[in-house]
Amino acid sequence: MSNPILWVVIRTKRNTLKIEVWFDIACPYSYIGLKHLEKAIEFYAGGQPTVLLRSFELEPEIAVDNDETQCATLMRQYKLSQLRAQQTINAIMMAGQKAGLTIDFDKVIRTNTFDAHRLIHFAADNGKGAEMAGRLFKAYFEEGKRIGNKKQLIGLAAEIGIDAKQLLESNSYSAEVRADEHLAQRIGIGKVPFFWFEEKYSITGAQSITVFTELMSRIKAADDNR
């Protein structure tokens, strides 16, 4: 099964551009931003960057079984009118469409993403972290899957050849998720997506492909001139 996001996670390759990305599966801007990064990497002349996916929970206290709509969430969190919240949703869906992604808030089931992040770490250690993240994004934003539900996560993992039953019956990889979140707190990351290049330069939000390509080119030029 193909996934809309095809970025590559490489942990050991040396002398390549290092990009760390804090994201949440429930964040549409993370979905769009990662897609833009993927496209920017296609234009990058410095070889395949090392991209590390790092966990960030936008709503760590949210229940797995949650029936609040995205519109209601925006109204509650940002004190928006229903009209303004719906306009925001429409703008996000349009931005997703322009990036080649389907974001259907009529299908989205808001839920806790902690176990989804554990699953991504587990899949990464089996060489399939990016593929797992892509499958989860698609399941959440396009298919209306409750990605906080362990049975659904097991099924989604199985689709890409990952047996996650034992993982999700344990607390394994909880420490890895928390470590990412603690690092985010230490750095001062308050929202996602957050892209950290070479532990020096940062981009926040679903910026355009051009923003990514220009920064990556500047970093490469600086390295070439050393």
mmCIF file of C-alpha atoms in Angstrom:
data_model
loop_
_atom_site.group_PDB
_atom_site.id
_atom_site.type_symbol
_atom_site.label_atom_id
_atom_site.label_comp_id
_atom_site.label_asym_id
_atom_site.label_seq_id
_atom_site.Cartn_x
_atom_site.Cartn_y
_atom_site.Cartn_z
ATOM 1 C CA MET A 1 0.000 0.000 0.000
ATOM 2 C CA SER A 2 1.395 3.389 -0.969
ATOM 3 C CA ASN A 3 1.301 6.314 1.412
ATOM 4 C CA PRO A 4 1.127 10.013 0.562
ATOM 5 C CA ILE A 5 4.216 10.829 2.593
ATOM 6 C CA LEU A 6 7.462 9.244 1.461
ATOM 7 C CA TRP A 7 10.152 10.956 3.524
ATOM 8 C CA VAL A 8 13.050 8.760 4.534
ATOM 9 C CA VAL A 9 14.400 8.288 8.049
ATOM 10 C CA ILE A 10 18.127 7.496 8.123
ATOM 11 C CA ARG A 11 19.798 7.290 11.511
ATOM 12 C CA THR A 12 23.421 6.441 10.737
ATOM 13 C CA LYS A 13 24.488 8.090 7.502
ATOM 14 C CA ARG A 14 27.241 10.658 8.094
ATOM 15 C CA ASN A 15 28.060 13.964 6.448
ATOM 16 C CA THR A 16 24.454 14.692 5.524
ATOM 17 C CA LEU A 17 22.089 17.467 6.487
ATOM 18 C CA LYS A 18 20.377 16.601 9.774
ATOM 19 C CA ILE A 19 16.728 17.589 10.183
ATOM 20 C CA GLU A 20 14.755 16.839 13.330
ATOM 21 C CA VAL A 21 10.983 17.203 13.126
ATOM 22 C CA TRP A 22 8.637 17.458 16.096
ATOM 23 C CA PHE A 23 5.094 16.662 15.031
ATOM 24 C CA ASP A 24 1.771 15.219 16.111
ATOM 25 C CA ILE A 25 -0.333 12.863 14.019
ATOM 26 C CA ALA A 26 -3.438 14.857 15.006
ATOM 27 C CA CYS A 27 -1.936 18.096 13.661
ATOM 28 C CA PRO A 28 -2.911 18.948 10.068
ATOM 29 C CA TYR A 29 -0.084 21.471 9.842
ATOM 30 C CA SER A 30 2.363 18.665 10.667
ATOM 31 C CA TYR A 31 0.899 16.605 7.827
ATOM 32 C CA ILE A 32 1.202 19.496 5.376
ATOM 33 C CA GLY A 33 4.598 20.655 6.638
ATOM 34 C CA LEU A 34 6.136 17.199 6.313
ATOM 35 C CA LYS A 35 4.781 16.931 2.788
ATOM 36 C CA HIS A 36 6.390 20.266 1.921
ATOM 37 C CA LEU A 37 9.674 19.098 3.446
ATOM 38 C CA GLU A 38 9.482 15.933 1.370
ATOM 39 C CA LYS A 39 9.119 18.002 -1.792
ATOM 40 C CA ALA A 40 11.963 20.309 -0.767
ATOM 41 C CA ILE A 41 14.243 17.316 -0.251
ATOM 42 C CA GLU A 42 13.579 16.287 -3.860
ATOM 43 C CA PHE A 43 15.191 19.563 -4.961
ATOM 44 C CA TYR A 44 18.077 19.403 -2.496
ATOM 45 C CA ALA A 45 21.475 18.981 -4.149
ATOM 46 C CA GLY A 46 23.354 17.912 -1.047
ATOM 47 C CA GLY A 47 22.318 14.272 -0.957
ATOM 48 C CA GLN A 48 19.699 12.543 1.162
ATOM 49 C CA PRO A 49 19.268 14.384 4.484
ATOM 50 C CA THR A 50 18.973 12.573 7.777
ATOM 51 C CA VAL A 51 15.394 13.164 8.949
ATOM 52 C CA LEU A 52 14.502 12.219 12.523
ATOM 53 C CA LEU A 53 10.833 12.180 13.484
ATOM 54 C CA ARG A 54 10.252 13.288 17.075
ATOM 55 C CA SER A 55 7.099 13.027 19.173
ATOM 56 C CA PHE A 56 4.959 15.924 20.370
ATOM 57 C CA GLU A 57 1.443 15.644 21.804
ATOM 58 C CA LEU A 58 -0.706 18.704 21.248
ATOM 59 C CA GLU A 59 -3.327 17.456 23.702
ATOM 60 C CA PRO A 60 -1.708 14.858 25.970
ATOM 61 C CA GLU A 61 -4.698 14.785 28.325
ATOM 62 C CA ILE A 62 -7.335 14.056 25.685
ATOM 63 C CA ALA A 63 -9.199 10.768 26.091
ATOM 64 C CA VAL A 64 -8.939 7.957 23.572
ATOM 65 C CA ASP A 65 -12.731 7.980 23.278
ATOM 66 C CA ASN A 66 -13.517 11.579 22.409
ATOM 67 C CA ASP A 67 -16.457 12.752 20.331
ATOM 68 C CA GLU A 68 -15.737 16.484 20.125
ATOM 69 C CA THR A 69 -15.687 17.746 16.540
ATOM 70 C CA GLN A 70 -12.782 19.735 15.157
ATOM 71 C CA CYS A 71 -15.031 22.783 14.856
ATOM 72 C CA ALA A 72 -16.038 22.533 18.518
ATOM 73 C CA THR A 73 -12.394 22.118 19.503
ATOM 74 C CA LEU A 74 -11.351 25.296 17.712
ATOM 75 C CA MET A 75 -14.249 27.188 19.248
ATOM 76 C CA ARG A 76 -13.247 26.001 22.725
ATOM 77 C CA GLN A 77 -9.482 26.365 22.444
ATOM 78 C CA TYR A 78 -9.292 29.677 20.614
ATOM 79 C CA LYS A 79 -12.623 31.266 21.607
ATOM 80 C CA LEU A 80 -13.745 31.380 17.987
ATOM 81 C CA SER A 81 -17.250 31.762 16.667
ATOM 82 C CA GLN A 82 -18.656 28.769 14.819
ATOM 83 C CA LEU A 83 -18.325 30.670 11.542
ATOM 84 C CA ARG A 84 -14.684 31.581 12.171
ATOM 85 C CA ALA A 85 -13.857 28.031 13.263
ATOM 86 C CA GLN A 86 -15.419 26.615 10.100
ATOM 87 C CA GLN A 87 -13.513 29.121 7.971
ATOM 88 C CA THR A 88 -10.287 27.960 9.616
ATOM 89 C CA ILE A 89 -11.158 24.330 8.905
ATOM 90 C CA ASN A 90 -11.930 25.126 5.268
ATOM 91 C CA ALA A 91 -8.587 26.928 4.915
ATOM 92 C CA ILE A 92 -6.702 23.941 6.352
ATOM 93 C CA MET A 93 -8.489 21.533 4.028
ATOM 94 C CA MET A 94 -7.636 23.749 1.055
ATOM 95 C CA ALA A 95 -3.977 23.937 2.116
ATOM 96 C CA GLY A 96 -3.914 20.157 2.344
ATOM 97 C CA GLN A 97 -5.426 19.834 -1.104
ATOM 98 C CA LYS A 98 -2.774 22.151 -2.555
ATOM 99 C CA ALA A 99 -0.111 19.920 -0.991
ATOM 100 C CA GLY A 100 -1.693 16.853 -2.581
ATOM 101 C CA LEU A 101 -3.212 15.569 0.663
ATOM 102 C CA THR A 102 -6.751 14.741 1.720
ATOM 103 C CA ILE A 103 -7.782 16.310 5.023
ATOM 104 C CA ASP A 104 -11.426 15.553 5.773
ATOM 105 C CA PHE A 105 -12.499 16.989 9.117
ATOM 106 C CA ASP A 106 -15.952 15.479 8.663
ATOM 107 C CA LYS A 107 -14.291 12.098 9.179
ATOM 108 C CA VAL A 108 -11.628 13.005 11.747
ATOM 109 C CA ILE A 109 -12.137 11.366 15.151
ATOM 110 C CA ARG A 110 -10.138 13.267 17.737
ATOM 111 C CA THR A 111 -8.267 11.000 20.131
ATOM 112 C CA ASN A 112 -5.134 10.569 22.225
ATOM 113 C CA THR A 113 -1.972 10.089 20.139
ATOM 114 C CA PHE A 114 0.497 8.780 22.733
ATOM 115 C CA ASP A 115 0.268 5.146 21.611
ATOM 116 C CA ALA A 116 0.533 6.234 17.978
ATOM 117 C CA HIS A 117 3.825 7.937 18.808
ATOM 118 C CA ARG A 118 5.049 4.810 20.604
ATOM 119 C CA LEU A 119 4.163 2.819 17.518
ATOM 120 C CA ILE A 120 6.130 5.162 15.250
ATOM 121 C CA HIS A 121 9.232 4.780 17.439
ATOM 122 C CA PHE A 122 8.825 0.996 17.378
ATOM 123 C CA ALA A 123 8.368 0.989 13.608
ATOM 124 C CA ALA A 124 11.432 3.231 13.190
ATOM 125 C CA ASP A 125 13.557 0.669 14.992
ATOM 126 C CA ASN A 126 12.267 -1.825 12.444
ATOM 127 C CA GLY A 127 13.130 0.433 9.512
ATOM 128 C CA LYS A 128 9.558 1.586 8.896
ATOM 129 C CA GLY A 129 9.087 4.711 10.991
ATOM 130 C CA ALA A 130 8.323 7.020 8.082
ATOM 131 C CA GLU A 131 5.965 4.508 6.503
ATOM 132 C CA MET A 132 4.134 4.068 9.800
ATOM 133 C CA ALA A 133 3.771 7.806 10.300
ATOM 134 C CA GLY A 134 2.444 8.211 6.774
ATOM 135 C CA ARG A 135 -0.084 5.432 7.278
ATOM 136 C CA LEU A 136 -1.283 6.970 10.544
ATOM 137 C CA PHE A 137 -1.704 10.418 9.008
ATOM 138 C CA LYS A 138 -3.783 8.941 6.194
ATOM 139 C CA ALA A 139 -5.857 6.874 8.621
ATOM 140 C CA TYR A 140 -6.572 9.895 10.802
ATOM 141 C CA PHE A 141 -7.236 12.627 8.263
ATOM 142 C CA GLU A 142 -8.662 10.671 5.339
ATOM 143 C CA GLU A 143 -10.202 7.467 6.658
ATOM 144 C CA GLY A 144 -11.650 8.543 10.012
ATOM 145 C CA LYS A 145 -9.791 5.905 12.029
ATOM 146 C CA ARG A 146 -9.530 6.299 15.813
ATOM 147 C CA ILE A 147 -5.753 6.134 16.023
ATOM 148 C CA GLY A 148 -5.801 6.090 19.814
ATOM 149 C CA ASN A 149 -7.541 2.732 19.773
ATOM 150 C CA LYS A 150 -5.009 -0.062 20.238
ATOM 151 C CA LYS A 151 -6.873 -2.567 18.070
ATOM 152 C CA GLN A 152 -6.956 -0.096 15.207
ATOM 153 C CA LEU A 153 -3.266 0.662 15.685
ATOM 154 C CA ILE A 154 -2.434 -3.046 15.577
ATOM 155 C CA GLY A 155 -4.364 -3.341 12.322
ATOM 156 C CA LEU A 156 -2.693 -0.327 10.751
ATOM 157 C CA ALA A 157 0.742 -1.598 11.761
ATOM 158 C CA ALA A 158 -0.029 -5.006 10.261
ATOM 159 C CA GLU A 159 -0.756 -3.338 6.922
ATOM 160 C CA ILE A 160 2.917 -2.366 6.653
ATOM 161 C CA GLY A 161 4.239 -5.638 8.028
ATOM 162 C CA ILE A 162 4.673 -4.628 11.677
ATOM 163 C CA ASP A 163 3.417 -6.854 14.512
ATOM 164 C CA ALA A 164 2.524 -4.309 17.195
ATOM 165 C CA LYS A 165 0.345 -6.420 19.484
ATOM 166 C CA GLN A 166 3.012 -7.048 22.125
ATOM 167 C CA LEU A 167 4.170 -3.433 21.974
ATOM 168 C CA LEU A 168 0.702 -2.018 22.552
ATOM 169 C CA GLU A 169 0.011 -4.411 25.413
ATOM 170 C CA SER A 170 3.080 -3.010 27.185
ATOM 171 C CA ASN A 171 4.589 0.375 28.012
ATOM 172 C CA SER A 172 7.512 -0.063 25.632
ATOM 173 C CA TYR A 173 8.783 3.071 23.885
ATOM 174 C CA SER A 174 7.003 5.348 26.343
ATOM 175 C CA ALA A 175 10.411 6.614 27.452
ATOM 176 C CA GLU A 176 11.347 7.474 23.871
ATOM 177 C CA VAL A 177 8.192 9.536 23.415
ATOM 178 C CA ARG A 178 8.755 11.343 26.710
ATOM 179 C CA ALA A 179 12.404 11.988 25.832
ATOM 180 C CA ASP A 180 11.352 13.725 22.611
ATOM 181 C CA GLU A 181 8.838 15.822 24.515
ATOM 182 C CA HIS A 182 11.330 16.742 27.229
ATOM 183 C CA LEU A 183 13.849 17.801 24.579
ATOM 184 C CA ALA A 184 11.147 19.914 22.942
ATOM 185 C CA GLN A 185 10.465 21.584 26.268
ATOM 186 C CA ARG A 186 14.161 22.240 26.839
ATOM 187 C CA ILE A 187 14.549 23.785 23.400
ATOM 188 C CA GLY A 188 11.412 25.871 23.883
ATOM 189 C CA ILE A 189 9.141 24.279 21.298
ATOM 190 C CA GLY A 190 5.552 25.297 21.974
ATOM 191 C CA LYS A 191 3.821 24.248 18.789
ATOM 192 C CA VAL A 192 4.291 21.927 15.849
ATOM 193 C CA PRO A 193 5.441 21.164 13.308
ATOM 194 C CA PHE A 194 8.897 22.309 14.343
ATOM 195 C CA PHE A 195 11.816 21.630 12.000
ATOM 196 C CA TRP A 196 15.325 21.853 13.486
ATOM 197 C CA PHE A 197 18.183 21.889 10.994
ATOM 198 C CA GLU A 198 21.664 20.977 12.211
ATOM 199 C CA GLU A 199 20.572 21.906 15.754
ATOM 200 C CA LYS A 200 20.994 25.555 14.692
ATOM 201 C CA TYR A 201 18.226 26.717 12.379
ATOM 202 C CA SER A 202 14.494 26.277 12.820
ATOM 203 C CA ILE A 203 11.282 26.514 10.837
ATOM 204 C CA THR A 204 7.912 26.446 12.561
ATOM 205 C CA GLY A 205 4.597 25.614 10.934
ATOM 206 C CA ALA A 206 3.521 24.360 7.525
ATOM 207 C CA GLN A 207 5.801 26.690 5.602
ATOM 208 C CA SER A 208 6.049 26.638 1.827
ATOM 209 C CA ILE A 209 8.365 24.377 -0.119
ATOM 210 C CA THR A 210 10.367 27.473 -1.054
ATOM 211 C CA VAL A 211 11.049 28.325 2.596
ATOM 212 C CA PHE A 212 12.529 24.858 3.112
ATOM 213 C CA THR A 213 14.570 24.818 -0.097
ATOM 214 C CA GLU A 214 16.043 28.266 0.555
ATOM 215 C CA LEU A 215 17.167 27.383 4.081
ATOM 216 C CA MET A 216 18.600 24.042 2.996
ATOM 217 C CA SER A 217 20.479 25.718 0.147
ATOM 218 C CA ARG A 218 21.930 28.350 2.492
ATOM 219 C CA ILE A 219 23.118 25.663 4.900
ATOM 220 C CA LYS A 220 24.721 23.708 2.060
ATOM 221 C CA ALA A 221 26.418 26.820 0.681
ATOM 222 C CA ALA A 222 27.829 27.644 4.106
ATOM 223 C CA ASP A 223 29.156 24.090 4.450
ATOM 224 C CA ASP A 224 30.693 24.189 0.959
ATOM 225 C CA ASN A 225 32.557 27.387 1.822
ATOM 226 C CA ARG A 226 34.157 26.009 4.971
#
